[in-house]
Short mmCIF file of C-alpha atoms and ligand atoms in Angstrom, two decimals:
data_model
loop_
_atom_site.label_atom_id
_atom_site.label_comp_id
_atom_site.label_asym_id
_atom_site.label_seq_id
_atom_site.Cartn_x
_atom_site.Cartn_y
_atom_site.Cartn_z
CA MET A 1 90.68 -3.53 -135.70
CA THR A 2 86.76 -3.90 -135.57
CA ASP A 3 85.17 -0.98 -136.54
CA PHE A 4 82.17 -0.95 -133.87
CA ASP A 5 80.14 1.90 -135.64
CA ALA A 6 80.36 -0.49 -139.03
CA LEU A 7 78.75 -4.05 -137.96
CA ASP A 8 77.25 -5.96 -140.32
CA VAL A 9 76.39 -8.82 -137.94
CA ILE A 10 76.67 -8.99 -134.49
CA VAL A 11 77.30 -13.16 -133.03
CA VAL A 12 75.83 -14.00 -129.57
CA GLY A 13 77.67 -16.90 -128.17
CA GLY A 14 80.69 -18.49 -129.33
CA GLY A 15 80.28 -22.24 -129.32
CA GLY A 16 80.05 -24.32 -132.56
CA ALA A 17 76.91 -22.50 -133.98
CA GLY A 18 78.13 -18.75 -133.13
CA LEU A 19 81.73 -19.72 -134.39
CA ALA A 20 80.01 -21.36 -137.70
CA ALA A 21 77.87 -18.14 -138.26
CA ALA A 22 80.70 -15.71 -137.71
CA VAL A 23 82.95 -17.41 -140.14
CA SER A 24 80.24 -17.93 -142.45
CA ALA A 25 79.26 -14.45 -142.58
CA ALA A 26 82.84 -13.13 -142.41
CA GLU A 27 83.21 -15.61 -145.85
CA LEU A 28 81.04 -13.29 -147.62
CA GLY A 29 82.88 -10.10 -146.60
CA ARG A 30 81.14 -8.74 -143.90
CA GLN A 31 82.14 -7.31 -140.42
CA VAL A 32 81.45 -9.51 -137.77
CA VAL A 33 81.89 -9.07 -133.86
CA LEU A 34 81.57 -11.85 -131.42
CA PHE A 35 80.18 -11.79 -127.82
CA GLU A 36 81.31 -14.50 -125.27
CA SER A 37 79.84 -14.48 -121.81
CA GLU A 38 82.58 -16.67 -120.43
CA ARG A 39 86.55 -16.44 -120.42
CA GLU A 40 86.89 -18.70 -123.30
CA LEU A 41 85.26 -19.72 -126.56
CA GLY A 42 83.75 -23.41 -127.10
CA GLY A 43 80.64 -23.69 -125.19
CA SER A 44 79.20 -27.19 -124.76
CA THR A 45 80.63 -27.66 -128.29
CA GLN A 46 84.01 -27.56 -126.84
CA LEU A 47 83.32 -30.18 -124.04
CA SER A 48 81.81 -32.73 -126.66
CA ALA A 49 82.48 -35.85 -128.55
CA GLY A 50 81.99 -33.61 -131.65
CA MET A 51 80.16 -36.32 -133.32
CA PHE A 52 78.67 -35.03 -136.22
CA THR A 53 75.47 -36.74 -138.24
CA ALA A 54 75.69 -36.18 -142.17
CA ALA A 55 74.69 -37.80 -145.33
CA GLY A 56 76.51 -37.79 -148.53
CA THR A 57 79.90 -37.11 -147.35
CA SER A 58 83.23 -37.88 -148.40
CA VAL A 59 83.98 -39.67 -145.71
CA GLN A 60 80.78 -42.26 -145.95
CA ARG A 61 82.09 -42.60 -149.75
CA GLY A 62 85.80 -43.23 -148.51
CA LEU A 63 84.03 -45.92 -146.74
CA GLY A 64 81.90 -47.32 -150.16
CA ILE A 65 78.99 -46.07 -147.94
CA GLU A 66 75.90 -44.78 -150.51
CA ASP A 67 73.79 -42.20 -148.68
CA THR A 68 71.67 -39.27 -149.55
CA ALA A 69 70.06 -35.81 -147.57
CA GLU A 70 67.05 -37.22 -148.77
CA ARG A 71 67.40 -40.73 -146.88
CA HIS A 72 68.38 -38.89 -143.94
CA TYR A 73 65.52 -36.56 -143.95
CA GLN A 74 62.93 -39.32 -144.24
CA HIS A 75 65.08 -41.10 -141.17
CA TYR A 76 64.95 -37.69 -139.18
CA MET A 77 61.23 -36.79 -139.67
CA ASP A 78 60.36 -40.67 -139.04
CA LEU A 79 62.21 -40.61 -135.78
CA ASN A 80 60.64 -37.27 -134.79
CA GLN A 81 57.12 -39.00 -135.98
CA TRP A 82 56.76 -35.65 -138.47
CA ARG A 83 56.88 -33.25 -135.56
CA LEU A 84 59.01 -31.15 -137.04
CA GLY A 85 58.66 -28.82 -139.90
CA PRO A 86 59.46 -30.71 -142.97
CA GLY A 87 60.78 -27.65 -144.75
CA LEU A 88 63.24 -26.72 -141.82
CA ILE A 89 64.06 -30.49 -141.36
CA ARG A 90 64.97 -30.77 -145.54
CA ALA A 91 66.97 -27.53 -145.35
CA PHE A 92 68.90 -28.91 -142.46
CA CYS A 93 69.50 -32.40 -143.91
CA ALA A 94 70.56 -30.61 -147.58
CA ALA A 95 73.03 -28.84 -145.81
CA ALA A 96 74.80 -30.93 -142.92
CA GLY A 97 76.96 -32.59 -145.60
CA PRO A 98 78.15 -29.56 -147.34
CA THR A 99 78.77 -28.35 -143.65
CA LEU A 100 81.12 -31.25 -143.06
CA GLU A 101 82.72 -30.74 -146.24
CA TRP A 102 82.96 -27.19 -145.38
CA LEU A 103 84.77 -28.19 -141.80
CA LEU A 104 86.87 -30.67 -143.89
CA GLY A 105 88.11 -27.95 -145.85
CA LEU A 106 89.01 -25.52 -143.02
CA GLY A 107 91.32 -28.46 -141.58
CA LEU A 108 89.05 -30.75 -139.83
CA ASP A 109 90.31 -34.44 -139.73
CA VAL A 110 87.52 -37.20 -139.88
CA PRO A 111 89.50 -40.25 -141.44
CA ALA A 112 87.44 -42.69 -143.59
CA THR A 113 87.74 -45.41 -141.05
CA VAL A 114 85.28 -46.91 -139.10
CA SER A 115 84.93 -46.07 -135.80
CA PRO A 116 83.43 -48.22 -132.51
CA ASP A 117 82.38 -45.22 -130.54
CA ALA A 118 82.35 -41.69 -130.07
CA HIS A 119 85.97 -41.21 -129.06
CA THR A 120 87.42 -42.87 -132.02
CA PRO A 121 87.98 -40.36 -135.24
CA GLY A 122 86.19 -41.87 -137.92
CA LEU A 123 82.58 -42.81 -138.85
CA CYS A 124 80.40 -44.50 -136.29
CA ARG A 125 76.88 -45.90 -136.06
CA ALA A 126 76.05 -44.65 -132.47
CA GLY A 127 72.51 -43.88 -133.37
CA VAL A 128 69.83 -45.88 -134.67
CA GLU A 129 70.47 -44.96 -138.18
CA ASP A 130 70.14 -47.73 -141.18
CA VAL A 131 73.52 -46.11 -142.68
CA TRP A 132 76.33 -44.59 -140.86
CA ARG A 133 76.30 -40.99 -140.13
CA GLY A 134 78.32 -40.48 -136.98
CA HIS A 135 81.47 -38.33 -137.88
CA VAL A 136 84.06 -38.15 -135.30
CA PRO A 137 86.65 -35.86 -135.69
CA ARG A 138 90.19 -35.78 -134.31
CA ASP A 139 90.19 -33.87 -131.01
CA GLN A 140 86.39 -34.33 -130.84
CA GLY A 141 84.47 -30.75 -129.90
CA TYR A 142 87.98 -29.22 -128.85
CA GLY A 143 89.37 -30.04 -132.58
CA LEU A 144 86.27 -28.70 -133.92
CA VAL A 145 86.23 -25.40 -131.88
CA GLN A 146 90.21 -24.97 -132.59
CA VAL A 147 89.64 -25.73 -136.25
CA LEU A 148 86.66 -22.90 -136.20
CA ASP A 149 88.37 -20.50 -134.19
CA ARG A 150 91.62 -20.49 -136.86
CA ALA A 151 89.09 -19.40 -139.40
CA ARG A 152 87.42 -16.60 -137.08
CA ARG A 153 91.16 -15.55 -136.38
CA GLY A 154 92.17 -15.54 -140.24
CA HIS A 155 89.25 -13.71 -141.42
CA GLY A 156 90.09 -11.06 -138.37
CA VAL A 157 86.82 -11.79 -136.67
CA GLU A 158 86.94 -10.44 -133.06
CA ALA A 159 85.54 -12.56 -130.02
CA VAL A 160 84.68 -10.21 -127.11
CA LEU A 161 85.19 -12.57 -124.09
CA ASN A 162 84.01 -12.63 -120.90
CA THR A 163 81.23 -10.42 -122.22
CA ARG A 164 77.61 -11.53 -121.68
CA VAL A 165 74.73 -10.01 -124.11
CA GLU A 166 71.98 -8.86 -121.81
CA ARG A 167 69.47 -7.74 -124.09
CA LEU A 168 69.04 -7.30 -127.69
CA LEU A 169 68.45 -3.88 -129.13
CA VAL A 170 64.59 -3.31 -130.81
CA GLU A 171 63.59 -0.19 -132.73
CA GLU A 172 60.67 -0.14 -134.63
CA GLY A 173 60.09 -4.03 -134.34
CA ARG A 174 63.62 -4.86 -135.85
CA VAL A 175 66.42 -5.72 -134.00
CA VAL A 176 69.44 -3.12 -134.58
CA GLY A 177 72.09 -4.30 -132.12
CA VAL A 178 72.73 -5.76 -128.60
CA VAL A 179 73.64 -4.26 -125.15
CA ALA A 180 76.35 -5.88 -123.66
CA ASP A 181 77.98 -4.68 -120.16
CA GLY A 182 75.77 -1.69 -120.48
CA VAL A 183 76.79 -0.76 -123.88
CA GLU A 184 75.07 -0.60 -126.99
CA VAL A 185 76.36 -1.97 -130.05
CA ARG A 186 74.70 -1.61 -133.32
CA ALA A 187 74.53 -3.93 -136.45
CA GLY A 188 72.30 -4.78 -139.58
CA ALA A 189 71.89 -8.39 -138.08
CA VAL A 190 72.16 -10.28 -135.06
CA VAL A 191 72.68 -14.09 -134.61
CA VAL A 192 71.80 -15.46 -131.30
CA ALA A 193 73.78 -18.61 -130.54
CA SER A 194 74.23 -18.54 -126.99
CA GLY A 195 73.37 -22.36 -126.47
CA GLY A 196 70.55 -23.70 -124.34
CA PHE A 197 69.70 -23.51 -120.90
CA ALA A 198 70.58 -26.87 -118.96
CA GLN A 199 72.23 -25.01 -116.39
CA GLN A 200 69.39 -22.93 -115.18
CA PRO A 201 66.86 -25.03 -112.74
CA ASP A 202 63.96 -22.17 -113.15
CA LEU A 203 63.95 -22.66 -117.11
CA LEU A 204 64.46 -26.37 -116.78
CA ASP A 205 61.10 -26.29 -114.36
CA ARG A 206 59.21 -24.10 -117.28
CA TYR A 207 60.34 -25.66 -120.79
CA TYR A 208 61.75 -29.21 -119.58
CA PRO A 209 60.51 -30.57 -116.68
CA GLU A 210 61.14 -34.06 -117.60
CA ALA A 211 64.98 -33.48 -116.22
CA ARG A 212 63.95 -32.08 -112.96
CA ALA A 213 61.91 -35.60 -112.77
CA ALA A 214 65.40 -37.06 -111.92
CA GLY A 215 65.88 -35.17 -108.47
CA ASP A 216 68.87 -35.62 -106.81
CA SER A 217 70.43 -37.85 -109.50
CA LEU A 218 70.18 -35.15 -112.07
CA PHE A 219 73.62 -33.78 -113.24
CA VAL A 220 74.27 -31.47 -115.92
CA VAL A 221 77.32 -31.94 -118.40
CA ALA A 222 76.36 -28.91 -120.72
CA ALA A 223 78.70 -25.80 -120.32
CA PRO A 224 78.16 -23.14 -117.69
CA GLY A 225 77.30 -20.54 -120.04
CA SER A 226 73.78 -22.71 -120.87
CA ARG A 227 71.87 -20.04 -118.94
CA GLY A 228 68.82 -19.69 -121.63
CA ASP A 229 69.32 -16.12 -122.59
CA HIS A 230 67.62 -16.74 -125.77
CA LEU A 231 64.44 -17.17 -124.02
CA ALA A 232 64.76 -13.77 -122.46
CA PHE A 233 65.64 -12.52 -126.25
CA ALA A 234 62.39 -13.91 -127.38
CA GLU A 235 60.26 -12.25 -124.65
CA GLN A 236 61.64 -8.88 -125.29
CA THR A 237 61.16 -9.60 -129.25
CA GLY A 238 57.84 -11.39 -129.65
CA ALA A 239 59.80 -14.41 -131.22
CA ALA A 240 57.95 -17.97 -131.14
CA LEU A 241 59.56 -20.80 -129.14
CA THR A 242 59.56 -24.16 -130.05
CA GLY A 243 60.50 -27.75 -128.99
CA HIS A 244 58.79 -27.33 -125.38
CA GLY A 245 59.60 -30.35 -123.23
CA TRP A 246 62.10 -31.80 -125.32
CA GLY A 247 66.15 -32.39 -124.85
CA LEU A 248 68.86 -34.95 -124.26
CA MET A 249 68.96 -37.21 -120.89
CA LEU A 250 71.24 -40.00 -121.09
CA PRO A 251 70.58 -42.88 -119.13
CA THR A 252 72.85 -43.33 -115.74
CA ALA A 253 72.79 -45.24 -112.58
CA TYR A 254 71.73 -43.15 -109.54
CA PHE A 255 75.02 -42.41 -108.23
CA GLN A 256 76.81 -41.29 -111.26
CA ARG A 257 77.92 -37.75 -111.35
CA TYR A 258 80.02 -37.14 -114.61
CA HIS A 259 79.86 -37.80 -118.33
CA HIS A 260 81.10 -41.52 -119.04
CA TRP A 261 84.57 -40.11 -120.04
CA GLN A 262 84.95 -39.40 -116.31
CA ALA A 263 82.33 -41.64 -114.64
CA GLY A 264 83.45 -44.92 -116.79
CA PHE A 265 80.63 -47.55 -118.11
CA PRO A 266 78.72 -50.14 -116.45
CA PRO A 267 79.88 -53.82 -116.82
CA LYS A 268 79.30 -55.39 -119.95
CA SER A 269 77.51 -58.25 -118.70
CA ARG A 270 74.37 -56.47 -117.07
CA VAL A 271 71.09 -56.98 -117.77
CA TYR A 272 68.39 -53.96 -117.44
CA VAL A 273 65.51 -54.79 -115.82
CA ASN A 274 61.74 -53.41 -114.92
CA GLY A 275 59.05 -53.71 -112.29
CA ALA A 276 58.01 -57.04 -113.56
CA GLY A 277 61.81 -58.05 -113.31
CA ARG A 278 61.83 -58.59 -116.97
CA ARG A 279 64.48 -57.58 -119.27
CA PHE A 280 62.98 -54.96 -121.41
CA MET A 281 65.80 -53.70 -124.11
CA ASP A 282 69.02 -53.90 -125.72
CA GLU A 283 71.23 -52.48 -122.81
CA ASP A 284 73.62 -51.19 -125.69
CA ALA A 285 70.74 -49.00 -127.55
CA SER A 286 71.62 -46.02 -128.78
CA TYR A 287 71.50 -43.14 -126.41
CA ALA A 288 69.04 -41.67 -129.23
CA VAL A 289 66.37 -43.63 -127.89
CA SER A 290 67.46 -45.30 -124.76
CA GLY A 291 66.38 -42.69 -122.22
CA GLY A 292 62.65 -42.95 -124.21
CA ILE A 293 62.25 -46.63 -123.43
CA ILE A 294 63.28 -46.45 -119.66
CA LEU A 295 61.00 -43.69 -119.23
CA ALA A 296 58.24 -45.79 -120.85
CA GLN A 297 58.31 -48.56 -117.89
CA ASP A 298 56.23 -48.62 -115.11
CA GLY A 299 58.42 -48.43 -112.00
CA PRO A 300 62.22 -48.48 -111.31
CA VAL A 301 64.47 -49.71 -113.87
CA TRP A 302 67.47 -51.57 -112.70
CA ALA A 303 71.28 -52.67 -113.96
CA VAL A 304 71.53 -56.22 -112.76
CA PHE A 305 75.05 -57.79 -112.68
CA ASP A 306 77.21 -60.08 -110.66
CA GLU A 307 80.29 -60.09 -108.40
CA LYS A 308 82.92 -61.07 -111.72
CA ALA A 309 81.53 -58.12 -113.77
CA ARG A 310 82.00 -55.53 -110.80
CA LEU A 311 85.47 -56.70 -109.87
CA GLU A 312 86.47 -56.89 -113.99
CA LEU A 313 85.17 -52.81 -113.75
CA PRO A 314 88.55 -50.94 -114.76
CA THR A 315 89.70 -48.89 -111.82
CA GLY A 316 90.81 -44.63 -112.62
CA TYR A 317 87.14 -43.73 -113.25
CA ALA A 318 85.12 -41.53 -110.93
CA ASP A 319 81.76 -43.74 -110.76
CA TRP A 320 81.65 -47.37 -112.38
CA THR A 321 84.64 -48.88 -110.40
CA PRO A 322 84.76 -51.80 -108.19
CA GLU A 323 85.54 -49.84 -104.98
CA ARG A 324 82.58 -47.24 -105.94
CA ILE A 325 79.98 -50.23 -106.10
CA ALA A 326 81.40 -51.56 -103.07
CA GLU A 327 81.12 -48.42 -101.25
CA GLU A 328 77.19 -47.73 -102.82
CA VAL A 329 76.22 -51.11 -101.22
CA ARG A 330 78.01 -50.42 -97.89
CA ALA A 331 75.74 -47.03 -97.85
CA GLY A 332 72.71 -49.39 -98.56
CA ARG A 333 72.16 -47.09 -101.68
CA LEU A 334 72.95 -50.29 -103.89
CA LEU A 335 71.49 -53.20 -103.65
CA SER A 336 73.50 -56.90 -103.10
CA SER A 337 72.17 -60.27 -102.26
CA GLY A 338 74.24 -63.51 -102.29
CA THR A 339 70.94 -65.00 -104.43
CA VAL A 340 68.80 -63.97 -107.51
CA ALA A 341 65.84 -64.51 -105.81
CA GLY A 342 67.30 -62.50 -102.86
CA LEU A 343 68.01 -59.52 -105.07
CA ALA A 344 64.72 -59.91 -106.28
CA ALA A 345 63.19 -59.55 -103.04
CA ALA A 346 65.31 -56.47 -102.42
CA MET A 347 64.04 -55.05 -105.64
CA ASP A 348 60.55 -55.99 -105.07
CA VAL A 349 60.46 -57.53 -108.17
CA PRO A 350 58.89 -61.34 -108.71
CA ALA A 351 61.62 -63.62 -107.99
CA HIS A 352 60.58 -66.19 -110.52
CA ALA A 353 60.61 -63.71 -113.34
CA LEU A 354 64.09 -62.53 -112.38
CA THR A 355 65.60 -65.89 -111.98
CA ALA A 356 64.25 -66.91 -115.39
CA THR A 357 65.90 -63.53 -116.90
CA VAL A 358 68.93 -64.13 -115.74
CA THR A 359 68.41 -68.12 -116.67
CA ARG A 360 67.67 -66.87 -120.13
CA TRP A 361 70.47 -64.16 -120.30
CA ASN A 362 73.14 -67.03 -119.53
CA GLY A 363 71.80 -69.46 -121.79
CA THR A 364 71.44 -67.14 -124.97
CA LEU A 365 73.56 -64.13 -125.17
CA ALA A 366 76.28 -65.18 -122.82
CA THR A 367 76.59 -68.60 -124.23
CA THR A 368 75.65 -68.67 -128.12
CA GLY A 369 76.41 -65.21 -128.58
CA GLU A 370 72.84 -64.32 -129.70
CA ASP A 371 70.09 -62.29 -128.08
CA PRO A 372 66.79 -63.23 -130.21
CA GLY A 373 64.63 -60.86 -128.01
CA PHE A 374 66.55 -57.87 -128.05
CA ARG A 375 69.34 -58.49 -130.57
CA ARG A 376 72.10 -56.85 -128.60
CA GLU A 377 74.52 -59.01 -130.81
CA ASP A 378 74.25 -55.96 -133.36
CA SER A 379 74.73 -52.83 -131.11
CA LEU A 380 77.86 -54.72 -129.42
CA ALA A 381 79.09 -55.48 -133.10
CA ALA A 382 78.92 -52.06 -133.90
CA LYS A 383 80.65 -51.01 -130.88
CA GLY A 384 83.82 -52.89 -131.95
CA SER A 385 83.43 -55.92 -128.94
CA PRO A 386 81.47 -58.68 -130.64
CA GLN A 387 82.49 -61.03 -128.02
CA PRO A 388 79.31 -62.46 -126.02
CA PRO A 389 79.57 -61.16 -122.61
CA ASP A 390 79.93 -63.27 -119.54
CA PRO A 391 77.06 -65.07 -117.54
CA ILE A 392 75.88 -63.77 -114.89
CA ALA A 393 76.36 -66.48 -112.51
CA VAL A 394 78.72 -65.27 -109.56
CA ALA A 395 77.73 -64.07 -106.45
CA PRO A 396 76.80 -61.69 -104.74
CA PHE A 397 74.85 -60.21 -107.24
CA TYR A 398 74.02 -56.58 -107.46
CA ALA A 399 70.99 -54.26 -108.66
CA ALA A 400 71.84 -50.29 -109.29
CA ARG A 401 68.96 -47.93 -109.79
CA LEU A 402 68.71 -46.61 -113.53
CA LEU A 403 67.01 -43.39 -114.93
CA PRO A 404 67.49 -40.52 -117.36
CA ALA A 405 69.57 -38.02 -115.02
CA GLU A 406 72.44 -36.96 -117.34
CA LEU A 407 71.55 -33.79 -118.92
CA VAL A 408 73.06 -32.91 -122.50
CA CYS A 409 71.62 -30.43 -124.02
CA THR A 410 67.82 -28.53 -124.14
CA HIS A 411 66.00 -28.35 -127.29
CA THR A 412 63.26 -25.25 -126.47
CA GLY A 413 64.74 -22.62 -128.78
CA LEU A 414 63.71 -19.41 -130.78
CA GLU A 415 61.47 -20.81 -133.56
CA ILE A 416 63.35 -20.56 -136.99
CA ASP A 417 62.70 -21.01 -140.63
CA GLN A 418 65.30 -23.05 -143.13
CA ARG A 419 67.14 -19.80 -143.42
CA ALA A 420 67.45 -19.70 -139.48
CA ALA A 421 65.38 -16.32 -139.56
CA VAL A 422 64.05 -16.06 -136.42
CA LEU A 423 60.00 -16.30 -136.74
CA ASP A 424 57.10 -14.17 -134.27
CA ALA A 425 54.11 -16.14 -133.27
CA ALA A 426 52.35 -15.53 -136.31
CA GLY A 427 54.84 -16.88 -138.32
CA THR A 428 56.56 -13.88 -139.80
CA ALA A 429 60.27 -13.12 -139.59
CA VAL A 430 61.41 -10.76 -136.87
CA PRO A 431 63.06 -8.25 -138.85
CA GLY A 432 67.34 -8.36 -138.48
CA LEU A 433 67.22 -11.71 -135.79
CA TYR A 434 68.71 -14.89 -136.63
CA ALA A 435 69.10 -18.04 -134.17
CA ALA A 436 71.17 -21.35 -134.39
CA GLY A 437 72.53 -24.19 -132.15
CA GLU A 438 70.49 -25.07 -129.00
CA ALA A 439 69.12 -21.20 -128.89
CA GLY A 440 67.22 -21.92 -132.51
CA GLY A 441 64.72 -24.19 -132.33
CA GLY A 442 62.89 -26.49 -134.60
CA VAL A 443 65.85 -28.99 -135.60
CA LEU A 444 66.46 -30.84 -132.78
CA GLY A 445 63.16 -32.93 -131.80
CA MET A 446 61.59 -35.06 -129.57
CA ARG A 447 63.85 -38.16 -130.65
CA TYR A 448 67.75 -37.21 -130.73
CA VAL A 449 68.82 -38.21 -134.27
CA GLY A 450 72.24 -40.00 -133.21
CA GLY A 451 74.58 -39.79 -133.63
CA GLY A 452 75.30 -36.09 -133.79
CA ASN A 453 72.44 -34.64 -133.94
CA ALA A 454 72.99 -31.57 -131.87
CA ILE A 455 76.70 -30.84 -133.62
CA ALA A 456 75.08 -31.30 -136.59
CA ASN A 457 72.55 -28.79 -135.72
CA ALA A 458 75.03 -26.26 -134.22
CA LEU A 459 77.23 -25.89 -137.15
CA THR A 460 75.02 -26.21 -139.91
CA MET A 461 72.20 -23.93 -138.77
CA GLY A 462 75.22 -21.91 -137.66
CA ARG A 463 76.78 -21.76 -140.83
CA ILE A 464 73.07 -20.85 -142.43
CA ALA A 465 72.23 -18.41 -140.22
CA GLY A 466 75.94 -16.65 -140.59
CA ARG A 467 75.16 -16.68 -144.40
CA THR A 468 71.70 -15.44 -144.09
CA ALA A 469 72.45 -12.51 -141.76
CA ALA A 470 75.46 -11.37 -143.90
CA ARG A 471 72.72 -11.02 -146.91
CA ARG A 472 70.13 -9.85 -144.99
CA ASN A 473 67.26 -11.68 -146.63
C1 FAD B 501 79.66 -33.51 -122.56
C2 FAD B 501 78.79 -33.26 -123.70
C3 FAD B 501 79.05 -34.12 -124.92
C4 FAD B 501 78.27 -34.06 -126.38
N1 FAD B 501 78.69 -35.01 -127.28
C5 FAD B 501 77.58 -34.53 -128.48
C6 FAD B 501 78.36 -35.24 -129.58
O1 FAD B 501 79.10 -35.71 -129.72
N2 FAD B 501 77.45 -35.01 -130.88
C7 FAD B 501 76.17 -34.03 -130.47
O2 FAD B 501 75.71 -33.75 -131.83
N3 FAD B 501 76.32 -33.61 -129.58
C8 FAD B 501 77.14 -33.35 -128.53
N4 FAD B 501 76.72 -32.85 -127.24
C9 FAD B 501 75.68 -31.86 -127.69
C10 FAD B 501 76.23 -30.14 -128.30
O3 FAD B 501 77.50 -30.60 -127.85
C11 FAD B 501 75.57 -29.23 -128.28
O4 FAD B 501 73.92 -29.32 -128.03
C12 FAD B 501 76.29 -27.85 -129.11
O5 FAD B 501 77.36 -28.23 -128.94
C13 FAD B 501 75.32 -26.54 -128.79
O6 FAD B 501 76.08 -26.09 -129.73
P1 FAD B 501 76.11 -24.30 -129.53
O7 FAD B 501 76.46 -23.64 -130.32
O8 FAD B 501 74.35 -24.53 -129.63
O9 FAD B 501 76.09 -24.11 -127.78
P2 FAD B 501 77.28 -24.00 -127.00
O10 FAD B 501 78.45 -24.88 -127.87
O11 FAD B 501 77.15 -24.34 -125.74
O12 FAD B 501 77.86 -22.61 -127.53
C14 FAD B 501 77.13 -21.23 -126.94
C15 FAD B 501 77.43 -20.34 -126.24
O13 FAD B 501 77.10 -19.12 -125.92
C16 FAD B 501 77.73 -18.38 -124.65
N5 FAD B 501 76.37 -17.75 -123.88
C17 FAD B 501 75.62 -18.00 -123.34
N6 FAD B 501 74.78 -16.64 -122.97
C18 FAD B 501 75.36 -15.95 -123.49
C19 FAD B 501 75.46 -14.48 -123.51
N7 FAD B 501 74.29 -13.73 -123.47
N8 FAD B 501 76.48 -13.46 -124.36
C20 FAD B 501 77.47 -14.02 -124.83
N9 FAD B 501 77.52 -15.53 -124.96
C21 FAD B 501 76.61 -16.27 -124.30
C22 FAD B 501 77.89 -19.90 -123.74
O14 FAD B 501 78.94 -19.67 -122.74
C23 FAD B 501 78.88 -20.77 -124.71
O15 FAD B 501 80.04 -20.41 -124.91
C24 FAD B 501 77.44 -33.08 -126.10
C25 FAD B 501 77.13 -31.92 -124.95
C26 FAD B 501 77.75 -32.30 -124.05
C27 FAD B 501 77.78 -31.28 -122.90
#
């Protein structure tokens, strides 16, 4: 039984960061309790693919891949244009590999095999990294949560479900506990691991307006508990925030409403075309960068494909199916024409440019297997799909508006240092307060470092926060 009068550490939130913090503090012999606002543990972590970016792991070594935390750090900082704190990112990259090993020790299964996607257990190249770093566990995010929850129970850490922490208890500038369901609970340290704010439109307006720019197409796949309570905790304690305007939006067709596990996938034989009627990217570019490439185009962006591609879409998904495309065309929302020039007119792009784009596609990747302009053959090979896609040649032709509209996670959090201690506006640690995961800002930056940036952040910084809070330093 937990002695609520003798608590060392309170953890707010029972997703990946919170569970990692709770288990890590308990491993150091501390009395820990965890509050979770929902009826079950897991948060977005449980909904995720569980992909975890880390360097220098035994899984990589098992595949003969040489990698180091230093290399990971360099890549991470470069991709984020050095706009993140080097000390924090160096600590994160150094701890990500050991955190993965810790999870393997707790029973997580990541086989040393090549994985072509975020669903097959193994090592995947889902990001833009030169070395494969995306560790996909068996049973994905669910598997991750199960392993941590088993460790939590093993250490006798109580998880109080269905109990939302409404505010922090602050006395003379020190965080000394929380108030949940109107009850004060005290402890030596508090770890805020309450996730992001993807489900809270007013907070998106304020801290991640780019998400709201998706208008009616915006759909949120983050867990229901992503209400941004950490932002209220910041106001209460004078904690600084960082990560303004950043998050992860995945590009989708305007009609998509589910993550691709349910939505299905657009056809392999497709080109993405901008307002000039030209291809501008590798259609299979990493989710780490594709949203940014699309947003950088002037005007609308389209996925163009043909009737053969439509008919070959597998059934059984919610969005990308032959029937759904036909339905959208009938409703006048998805453009269609018997000729490429007619499609160009409907898209309001130059007909000669779209015709040249399709002709070029048919004469390169679709026939020779090489895509000199965009090197899509590399992405297809990494996905385990090296066969050239079909030409775009069978009428009618289709164009679906594409935009970053699937909101996965948000990056504005309580500013933390390399020990996961929360800092105030002067850069001084707020006594007794630690944060991790989406609630802890500074690790997730302007560019998502796939594959598995956010899970690695949650678990790695959660573990650091739990250990620091346990030692109270
Ligand atoms: C569909 C999907 C797929 C994804 N796939 C990947 C992937 O493969 N790799 C990757 O790196 N990232 C992925 N992500 C992102 C990643 O899952 C999240 O960024 C990460 O899990 C966040 O962990 P967290 O612990 O910070 O938050 P969460 O896991 O969301 O946990 C926060 C918990 O706190 C609870 N909570 C909130 N407020 C309170 C309160 N006041 N009191 C008590 N409890 C509270 C919430 O209910 C929740 O359970 C994915 C996300 C989604 C939605």
